[in-house]
Short mmCIF file of C-alpha atoms in Angstrom, two decimals:
data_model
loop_
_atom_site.label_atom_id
_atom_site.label_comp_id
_atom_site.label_asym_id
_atom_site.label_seq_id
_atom_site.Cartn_x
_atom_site.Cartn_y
_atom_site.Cartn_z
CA UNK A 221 12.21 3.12 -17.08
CA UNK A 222 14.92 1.93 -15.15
CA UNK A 223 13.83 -0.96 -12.52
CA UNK A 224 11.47 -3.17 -14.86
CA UNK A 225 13.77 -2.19 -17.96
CA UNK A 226 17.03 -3.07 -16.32
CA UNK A 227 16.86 -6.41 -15.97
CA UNK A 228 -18.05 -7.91 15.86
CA UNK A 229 -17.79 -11.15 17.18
CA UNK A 230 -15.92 -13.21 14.93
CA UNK A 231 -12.84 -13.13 15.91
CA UNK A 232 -11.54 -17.27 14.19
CA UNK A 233 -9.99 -17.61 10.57
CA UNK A 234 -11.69 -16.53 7.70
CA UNK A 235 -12.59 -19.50 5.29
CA UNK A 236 -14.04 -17.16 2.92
CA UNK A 237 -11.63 -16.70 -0.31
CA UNK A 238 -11.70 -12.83 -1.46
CA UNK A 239 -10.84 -13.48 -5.19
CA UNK A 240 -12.06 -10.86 -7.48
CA UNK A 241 -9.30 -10.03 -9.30
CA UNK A 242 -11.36 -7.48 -11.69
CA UNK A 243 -9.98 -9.50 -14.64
CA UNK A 244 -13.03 -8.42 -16.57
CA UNK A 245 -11.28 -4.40 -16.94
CA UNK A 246 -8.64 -5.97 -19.19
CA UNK A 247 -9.33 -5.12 -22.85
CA UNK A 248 -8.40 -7.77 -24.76
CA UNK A 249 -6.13 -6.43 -28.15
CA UNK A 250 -4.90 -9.99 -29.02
CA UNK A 251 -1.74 -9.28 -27.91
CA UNK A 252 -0.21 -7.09 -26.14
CA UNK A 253 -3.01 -6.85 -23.36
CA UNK A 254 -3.88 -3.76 -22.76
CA UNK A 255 -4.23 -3.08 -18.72
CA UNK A 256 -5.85 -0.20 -17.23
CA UNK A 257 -4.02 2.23 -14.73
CA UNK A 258 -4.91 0.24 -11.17
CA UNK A 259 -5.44 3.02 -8.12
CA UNK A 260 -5.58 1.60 -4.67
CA UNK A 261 -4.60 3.00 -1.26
CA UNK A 262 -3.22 2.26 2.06
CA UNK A 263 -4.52 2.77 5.17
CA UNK A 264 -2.30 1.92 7.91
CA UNK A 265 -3.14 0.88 11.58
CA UNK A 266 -0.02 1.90 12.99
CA UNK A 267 1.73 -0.01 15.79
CA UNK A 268 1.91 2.88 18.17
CA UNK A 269 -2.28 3.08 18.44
CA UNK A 270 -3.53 1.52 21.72
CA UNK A 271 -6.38 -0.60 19.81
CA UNK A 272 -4.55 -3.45 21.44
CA UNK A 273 -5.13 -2.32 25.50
CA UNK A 274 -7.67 0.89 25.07
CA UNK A 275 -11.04 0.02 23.71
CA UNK A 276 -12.30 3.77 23.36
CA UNK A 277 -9.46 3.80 20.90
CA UNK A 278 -10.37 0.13 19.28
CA UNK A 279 -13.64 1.15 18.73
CA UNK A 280 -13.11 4.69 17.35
CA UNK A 281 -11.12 3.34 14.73
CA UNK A 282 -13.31 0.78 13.87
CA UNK A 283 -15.68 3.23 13.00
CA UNK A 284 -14.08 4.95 11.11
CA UNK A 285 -13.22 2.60 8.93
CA UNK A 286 -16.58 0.91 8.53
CA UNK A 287 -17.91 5.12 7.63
CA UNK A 288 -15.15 5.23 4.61
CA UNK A 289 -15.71 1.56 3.48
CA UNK A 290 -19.11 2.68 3.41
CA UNK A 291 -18.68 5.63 1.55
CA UNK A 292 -16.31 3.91 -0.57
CA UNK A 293 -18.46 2.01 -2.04
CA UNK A 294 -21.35 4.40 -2.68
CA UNK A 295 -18.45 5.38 -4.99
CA UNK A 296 -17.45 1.80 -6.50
CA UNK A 297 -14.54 2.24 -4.66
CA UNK A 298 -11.83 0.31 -2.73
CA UNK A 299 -9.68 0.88 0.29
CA UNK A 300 -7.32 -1.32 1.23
CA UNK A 301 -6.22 -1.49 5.44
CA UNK A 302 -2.82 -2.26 6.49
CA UNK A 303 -3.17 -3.60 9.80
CA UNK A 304 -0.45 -4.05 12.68
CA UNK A 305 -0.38 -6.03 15.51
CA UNK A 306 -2.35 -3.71 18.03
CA UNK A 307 -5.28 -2.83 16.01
CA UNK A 308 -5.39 -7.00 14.90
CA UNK A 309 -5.28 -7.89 18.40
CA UNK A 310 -7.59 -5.51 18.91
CA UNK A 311 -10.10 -7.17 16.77
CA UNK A 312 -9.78 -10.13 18.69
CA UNK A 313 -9.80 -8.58 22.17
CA UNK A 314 -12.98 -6.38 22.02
CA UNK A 315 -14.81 -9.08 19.97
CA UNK A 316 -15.04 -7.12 16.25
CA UNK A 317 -13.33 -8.68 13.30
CA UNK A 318 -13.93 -5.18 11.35
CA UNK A 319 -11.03 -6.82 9.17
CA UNK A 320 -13.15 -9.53 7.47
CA UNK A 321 -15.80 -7.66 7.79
CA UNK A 322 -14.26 -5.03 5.42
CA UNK A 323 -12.82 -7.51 3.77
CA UNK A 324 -16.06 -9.38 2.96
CA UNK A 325 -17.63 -5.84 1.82
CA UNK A 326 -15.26 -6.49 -1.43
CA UNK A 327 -12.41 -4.40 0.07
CA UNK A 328 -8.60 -4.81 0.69
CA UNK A 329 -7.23 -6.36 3.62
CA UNK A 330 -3.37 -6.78 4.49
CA UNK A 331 -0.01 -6.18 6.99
CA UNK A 332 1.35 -3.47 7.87
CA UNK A 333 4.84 -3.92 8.62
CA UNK A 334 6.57 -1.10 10.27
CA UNK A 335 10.36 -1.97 11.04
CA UNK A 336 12.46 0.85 12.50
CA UNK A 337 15.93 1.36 11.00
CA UNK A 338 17.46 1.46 13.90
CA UNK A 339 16.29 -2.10 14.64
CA UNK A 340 16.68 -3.67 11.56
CA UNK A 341 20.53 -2.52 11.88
CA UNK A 342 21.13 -4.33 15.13
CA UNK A 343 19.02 -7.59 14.01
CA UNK A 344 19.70 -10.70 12.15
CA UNK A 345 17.80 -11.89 9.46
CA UNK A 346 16.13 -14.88 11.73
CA UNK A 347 14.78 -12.14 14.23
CA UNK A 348 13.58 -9.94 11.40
CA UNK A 349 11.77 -12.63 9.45
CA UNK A 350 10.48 -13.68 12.68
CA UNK A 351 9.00 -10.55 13.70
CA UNK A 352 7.26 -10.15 10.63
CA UNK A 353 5.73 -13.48 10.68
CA UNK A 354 4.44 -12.08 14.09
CA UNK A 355 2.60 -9.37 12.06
CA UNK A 356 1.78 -11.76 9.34
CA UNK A 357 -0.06 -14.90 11.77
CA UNK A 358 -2.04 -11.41 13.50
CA UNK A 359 -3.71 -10.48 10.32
CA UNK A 360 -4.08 -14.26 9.37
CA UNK A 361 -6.08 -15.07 12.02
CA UNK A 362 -8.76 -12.64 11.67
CA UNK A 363 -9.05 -12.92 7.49
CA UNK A 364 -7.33 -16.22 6.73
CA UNK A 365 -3.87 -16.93 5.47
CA UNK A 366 -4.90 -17.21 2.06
CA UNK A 367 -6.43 -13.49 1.82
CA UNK A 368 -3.07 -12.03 3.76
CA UNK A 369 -0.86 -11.74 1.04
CA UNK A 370 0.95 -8.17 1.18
CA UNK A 371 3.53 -6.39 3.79
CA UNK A 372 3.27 -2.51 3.58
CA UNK A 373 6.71 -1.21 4.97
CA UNK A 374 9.42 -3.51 6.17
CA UNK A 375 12.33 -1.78 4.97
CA UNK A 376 14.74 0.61 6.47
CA UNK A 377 18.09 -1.12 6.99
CA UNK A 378 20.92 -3.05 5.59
CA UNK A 379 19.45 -6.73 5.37
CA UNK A 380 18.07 -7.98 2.64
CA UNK A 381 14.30 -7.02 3.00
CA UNK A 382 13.08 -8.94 -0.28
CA UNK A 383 14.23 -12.55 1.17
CA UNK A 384 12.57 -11.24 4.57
CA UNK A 385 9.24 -10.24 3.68
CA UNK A 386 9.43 -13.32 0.99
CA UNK A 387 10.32 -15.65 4.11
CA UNK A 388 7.68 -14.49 6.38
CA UNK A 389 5.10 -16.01 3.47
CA UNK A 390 4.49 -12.87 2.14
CA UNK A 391 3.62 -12.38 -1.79
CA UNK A 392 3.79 -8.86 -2.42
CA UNK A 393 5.45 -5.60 -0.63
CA UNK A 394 4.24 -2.41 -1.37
CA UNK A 395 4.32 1.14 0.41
CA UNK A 396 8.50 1.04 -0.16
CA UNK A 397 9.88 4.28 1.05
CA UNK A 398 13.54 5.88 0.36
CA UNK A 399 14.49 4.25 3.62
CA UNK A 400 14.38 0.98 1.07
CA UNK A 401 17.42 2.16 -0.72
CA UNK A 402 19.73 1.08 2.54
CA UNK A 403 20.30 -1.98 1.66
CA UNK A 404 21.69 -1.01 -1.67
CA UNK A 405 24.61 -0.08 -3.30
CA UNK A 406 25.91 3.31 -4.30
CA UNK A 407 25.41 2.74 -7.73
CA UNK A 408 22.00 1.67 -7.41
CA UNK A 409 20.78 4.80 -6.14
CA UNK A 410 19.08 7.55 -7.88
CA UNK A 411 22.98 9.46 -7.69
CA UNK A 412 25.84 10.06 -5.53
CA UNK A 413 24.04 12.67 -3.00
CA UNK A 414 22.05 8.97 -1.69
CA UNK A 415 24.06 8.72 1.44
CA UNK A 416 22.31 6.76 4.08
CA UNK A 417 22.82 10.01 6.08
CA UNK A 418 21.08 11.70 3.15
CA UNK A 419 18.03 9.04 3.32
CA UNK A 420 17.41 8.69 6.94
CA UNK A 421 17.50 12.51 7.33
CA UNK A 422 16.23 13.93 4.32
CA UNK A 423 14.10 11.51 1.91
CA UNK A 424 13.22 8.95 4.48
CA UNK A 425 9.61 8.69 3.64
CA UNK A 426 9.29 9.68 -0.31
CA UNK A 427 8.00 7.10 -2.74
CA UNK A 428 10.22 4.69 -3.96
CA UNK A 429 11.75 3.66 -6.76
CA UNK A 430 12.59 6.81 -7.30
CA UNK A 431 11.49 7.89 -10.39
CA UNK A 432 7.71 8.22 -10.68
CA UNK A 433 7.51 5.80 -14.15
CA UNK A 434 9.48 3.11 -13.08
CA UNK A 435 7.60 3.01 -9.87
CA UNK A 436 4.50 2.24 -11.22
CA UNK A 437 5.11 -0.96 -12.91
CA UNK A 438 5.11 -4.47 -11.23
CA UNK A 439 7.77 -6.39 -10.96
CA UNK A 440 9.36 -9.88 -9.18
CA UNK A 441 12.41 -9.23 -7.16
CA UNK A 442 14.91 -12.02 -6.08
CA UNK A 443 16.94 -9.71 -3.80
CA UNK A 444 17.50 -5.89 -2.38
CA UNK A 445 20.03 -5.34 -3.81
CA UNK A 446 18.58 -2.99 -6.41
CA UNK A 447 14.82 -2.30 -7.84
CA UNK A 448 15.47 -4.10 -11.08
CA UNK A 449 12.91 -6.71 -12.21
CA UNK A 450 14.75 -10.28 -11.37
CA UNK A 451 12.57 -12.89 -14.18
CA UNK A 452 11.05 -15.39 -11.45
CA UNK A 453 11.75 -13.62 -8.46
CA UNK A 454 10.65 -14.48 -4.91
CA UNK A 455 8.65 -11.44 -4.34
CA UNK A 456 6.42 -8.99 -6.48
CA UNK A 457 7.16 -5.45 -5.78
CA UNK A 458 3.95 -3.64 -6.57
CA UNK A 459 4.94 -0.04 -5.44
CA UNK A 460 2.98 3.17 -7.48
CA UNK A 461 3.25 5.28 -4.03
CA UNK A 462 2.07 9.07 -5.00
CA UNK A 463 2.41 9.83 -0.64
CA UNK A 464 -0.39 11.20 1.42
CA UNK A 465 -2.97 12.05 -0.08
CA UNK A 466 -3.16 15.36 1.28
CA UNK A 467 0.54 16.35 0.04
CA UNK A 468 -0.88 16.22 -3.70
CA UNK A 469 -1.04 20.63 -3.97
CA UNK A 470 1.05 22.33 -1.58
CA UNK A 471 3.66 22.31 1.00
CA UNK A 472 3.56 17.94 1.85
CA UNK A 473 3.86 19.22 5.42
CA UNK A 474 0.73 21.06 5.66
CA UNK A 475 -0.61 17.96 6.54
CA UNK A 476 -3.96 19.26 5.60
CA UNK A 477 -6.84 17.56 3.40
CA UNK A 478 -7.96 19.94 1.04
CA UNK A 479 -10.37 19.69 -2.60
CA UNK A 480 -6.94 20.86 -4.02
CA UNK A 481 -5.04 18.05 -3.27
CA UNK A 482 -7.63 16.17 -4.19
CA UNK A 483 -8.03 18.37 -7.79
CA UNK A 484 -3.95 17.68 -7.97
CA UNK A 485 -3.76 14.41 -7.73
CA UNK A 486 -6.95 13.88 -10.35
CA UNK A 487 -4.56 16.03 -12.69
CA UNK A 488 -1.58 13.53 -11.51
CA UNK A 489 -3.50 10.75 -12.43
CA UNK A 490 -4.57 11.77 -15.65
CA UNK A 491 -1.08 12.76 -16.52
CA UNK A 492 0.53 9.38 -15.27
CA UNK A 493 -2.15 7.28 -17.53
CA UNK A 494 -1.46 9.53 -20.54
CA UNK A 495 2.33 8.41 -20.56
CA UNK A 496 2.27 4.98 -19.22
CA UNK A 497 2.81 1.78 -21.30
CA UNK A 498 -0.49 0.48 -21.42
CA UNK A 499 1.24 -3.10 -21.90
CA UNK A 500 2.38 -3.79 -18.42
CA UNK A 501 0.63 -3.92 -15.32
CA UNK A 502 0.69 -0.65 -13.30
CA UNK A 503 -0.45 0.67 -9.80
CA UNK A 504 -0.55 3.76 -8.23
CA UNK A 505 -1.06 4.46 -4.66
CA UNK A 506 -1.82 7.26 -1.82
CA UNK A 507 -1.56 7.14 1.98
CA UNK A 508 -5.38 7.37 2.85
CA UNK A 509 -4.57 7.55 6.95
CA UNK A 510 -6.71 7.32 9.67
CA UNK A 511 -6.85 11.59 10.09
CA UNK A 512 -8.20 11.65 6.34
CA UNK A 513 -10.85 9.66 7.50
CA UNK A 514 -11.82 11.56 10.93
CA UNK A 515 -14.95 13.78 10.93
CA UNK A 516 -13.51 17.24 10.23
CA UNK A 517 -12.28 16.17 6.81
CA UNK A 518 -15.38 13.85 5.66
CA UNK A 519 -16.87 16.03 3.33
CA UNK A 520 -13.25 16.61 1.45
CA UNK A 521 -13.35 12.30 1.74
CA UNK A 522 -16.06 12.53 0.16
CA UNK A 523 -14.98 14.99 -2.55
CA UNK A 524 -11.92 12.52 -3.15
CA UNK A 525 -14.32 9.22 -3.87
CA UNK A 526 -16.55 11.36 -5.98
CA UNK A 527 -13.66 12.47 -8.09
CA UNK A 528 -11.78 9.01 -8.47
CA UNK A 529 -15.58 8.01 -9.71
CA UNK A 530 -15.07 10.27 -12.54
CA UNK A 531 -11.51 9.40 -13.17
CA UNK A 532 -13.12 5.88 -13.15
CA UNK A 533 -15.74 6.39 -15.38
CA UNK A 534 -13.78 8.32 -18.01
CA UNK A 535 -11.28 5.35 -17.76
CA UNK A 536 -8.21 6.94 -16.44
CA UNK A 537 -8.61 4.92 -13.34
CA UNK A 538 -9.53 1.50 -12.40
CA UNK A 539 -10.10 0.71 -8.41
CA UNK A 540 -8.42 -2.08 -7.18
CA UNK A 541 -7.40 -3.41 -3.85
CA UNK A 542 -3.60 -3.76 -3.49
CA UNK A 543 -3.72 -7.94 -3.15
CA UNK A 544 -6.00 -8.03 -6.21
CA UNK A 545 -3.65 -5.96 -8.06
CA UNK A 546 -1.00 -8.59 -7.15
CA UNK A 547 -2.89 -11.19 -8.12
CA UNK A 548 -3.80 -10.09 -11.43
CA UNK A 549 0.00 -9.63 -12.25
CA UNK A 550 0.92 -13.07 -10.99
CA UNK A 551 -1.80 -14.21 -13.28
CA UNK A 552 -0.25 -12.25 -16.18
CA UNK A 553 3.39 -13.41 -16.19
#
């Protein structure tokens, strides 16, 4: 392991505290604990979606979401939404707080924080910690500071993204991409061939860290100017990305949902609990978008919650919603 190794009408603040942390699923061994392998997704409501200024598109997404949550939990499961700015304004502008609505439902509510590279090249880090805090105070107003506590994204450049996100009153990032790796060092990349040509062209979106059993683990971060685990740091990185979920079997730019990928990444799972260290806290993740959730591929949805069940029930899995996951590894250190 190298990183942790190496070193509808509701629209005001939520006052409601969403803090079931699942602490119960911990086995206790005396010591070490022994901590089940934590499965959550991401759900993103990107920043190019008119749920801001189009309410046909507002309210189609919103029911989407509300469907999966609901089928979700038929199958004691958890999704977590990543919001942006246009579907949080949204909520407010159409009169349907579907955030702490979801939210209050037991699921996962956070920010989605989708900084180009471009942009983050020609900014300072004032500007930068000042747009996310724009993101941040969105999503705050419609579930309450004190349940916001993640920023999916936010990387993509050379500034220091840890101190950003960390600045913005952020706890945890997680959905960290290749594009991550910019603000690094040569010699902190997975080799030589790690050019930022080679990122932004080639590797842009895969999972980082890198490798697959270093990403999985938690760890506190003081800087970006590696992955490894900083004792104390200002932010939590709680990564465990495994991609979309329909890139488990096959070509990852088929882009379609399939009871193979869903078959692969049960396998995946299985695998990646067999080899883990049991000892530390560790998350996986998969891109659940808003196309896995339309109509045409709700029967292969459902196929995917019925399966985690299992995974669930045999104790490979245990669902969790990303800020709970952060929150039980605060309260571990």
């Amino acid at each position: 392991m190298v990183g942790c190794g190496a070193s509808k009408d509701d629209t005001e603040t939520s006052t409601d505290t969403h803090t079931d942390t699942h602490t119960d699923t911990i086995v206790d061994t005396g010591e070490p604990e022994v901590y089940p392998l934590f499965f959550t997704t991401m759900t993103h409501m990107e920043g190019g979606h008119p749920d801001d200024v189009r309410e046909e598109s507002f309210l189609h997404h919103a029911d989407l979401l509300r469907h999966t949550a609901d089928l979700a939990s038929q199958y004691s499961a958890i999704i977590t939404v990543e919001s942006e700015i246009p579907f949080a304004t949204g909520c407010v502008t159409w009169g349907d707080n579907v955030l702490a609505e979801l939210l209050a439902a037991g699921h996962g509510v956070s920010t989605h924080c989708d900084i180009t590279e471009i942009y983050i090249e020609d900014t300072t880090h004032e500007a930068y910690v000042s747009e996310l805090v724009a993101k941040k105070e969105a999503v705050d107003l419609l579930i309450g500071a004190e349940n916001n506590l993640g920023c999916s994204g936010a990387g993509g450049g050379t500034l220091d993204w840890v101190n950003g996100v960390a600045d913005a009153g952020f706890g945890y990032i997680n959905g960290t991409v290749s594009m991550h790796y910019l603000s690094m060092d040569m010699e902190y990349r997975p080799d030589e061939t790690w050019t930022d040509q080679y990122i932004k062209t080639q590797v842009s979106h895969e999972s980082a860290p890198s490798d697959l059993y270093d990403r999985i683990y938690l760890r506190q971060l003081n800087d970006s100017l590696d992955f490894a685990h900083d004792e104390g740091g200002r932010l939590v990185l709680s990564a465990g990305g495994l991609g979309r979920v329909d890139s488990q079997y096959g070509p990852a730019s088929d882009n379609i949902f399939t009871v193979e990928d869903v078959d692969a990444l049960a396998q995946n799972l299985t695998d990646i609990n067999s080899n883990r260290d049991p000892s530390m806290v560790a998350k996986v993740e998969v891109h659940l978008s808003l196309e896995h959730l339309e109509l045409e591929n709700r029967s292969v949805l459902e196929y995917f919650f019925e399966k985690m069940e299992e995974l669930q029930e045999g104790g490979v899995i245990q669902w969790m919603s990303q800020s709970d996951v952060y929150k039980l590894y605060i309260e571990s250190l």
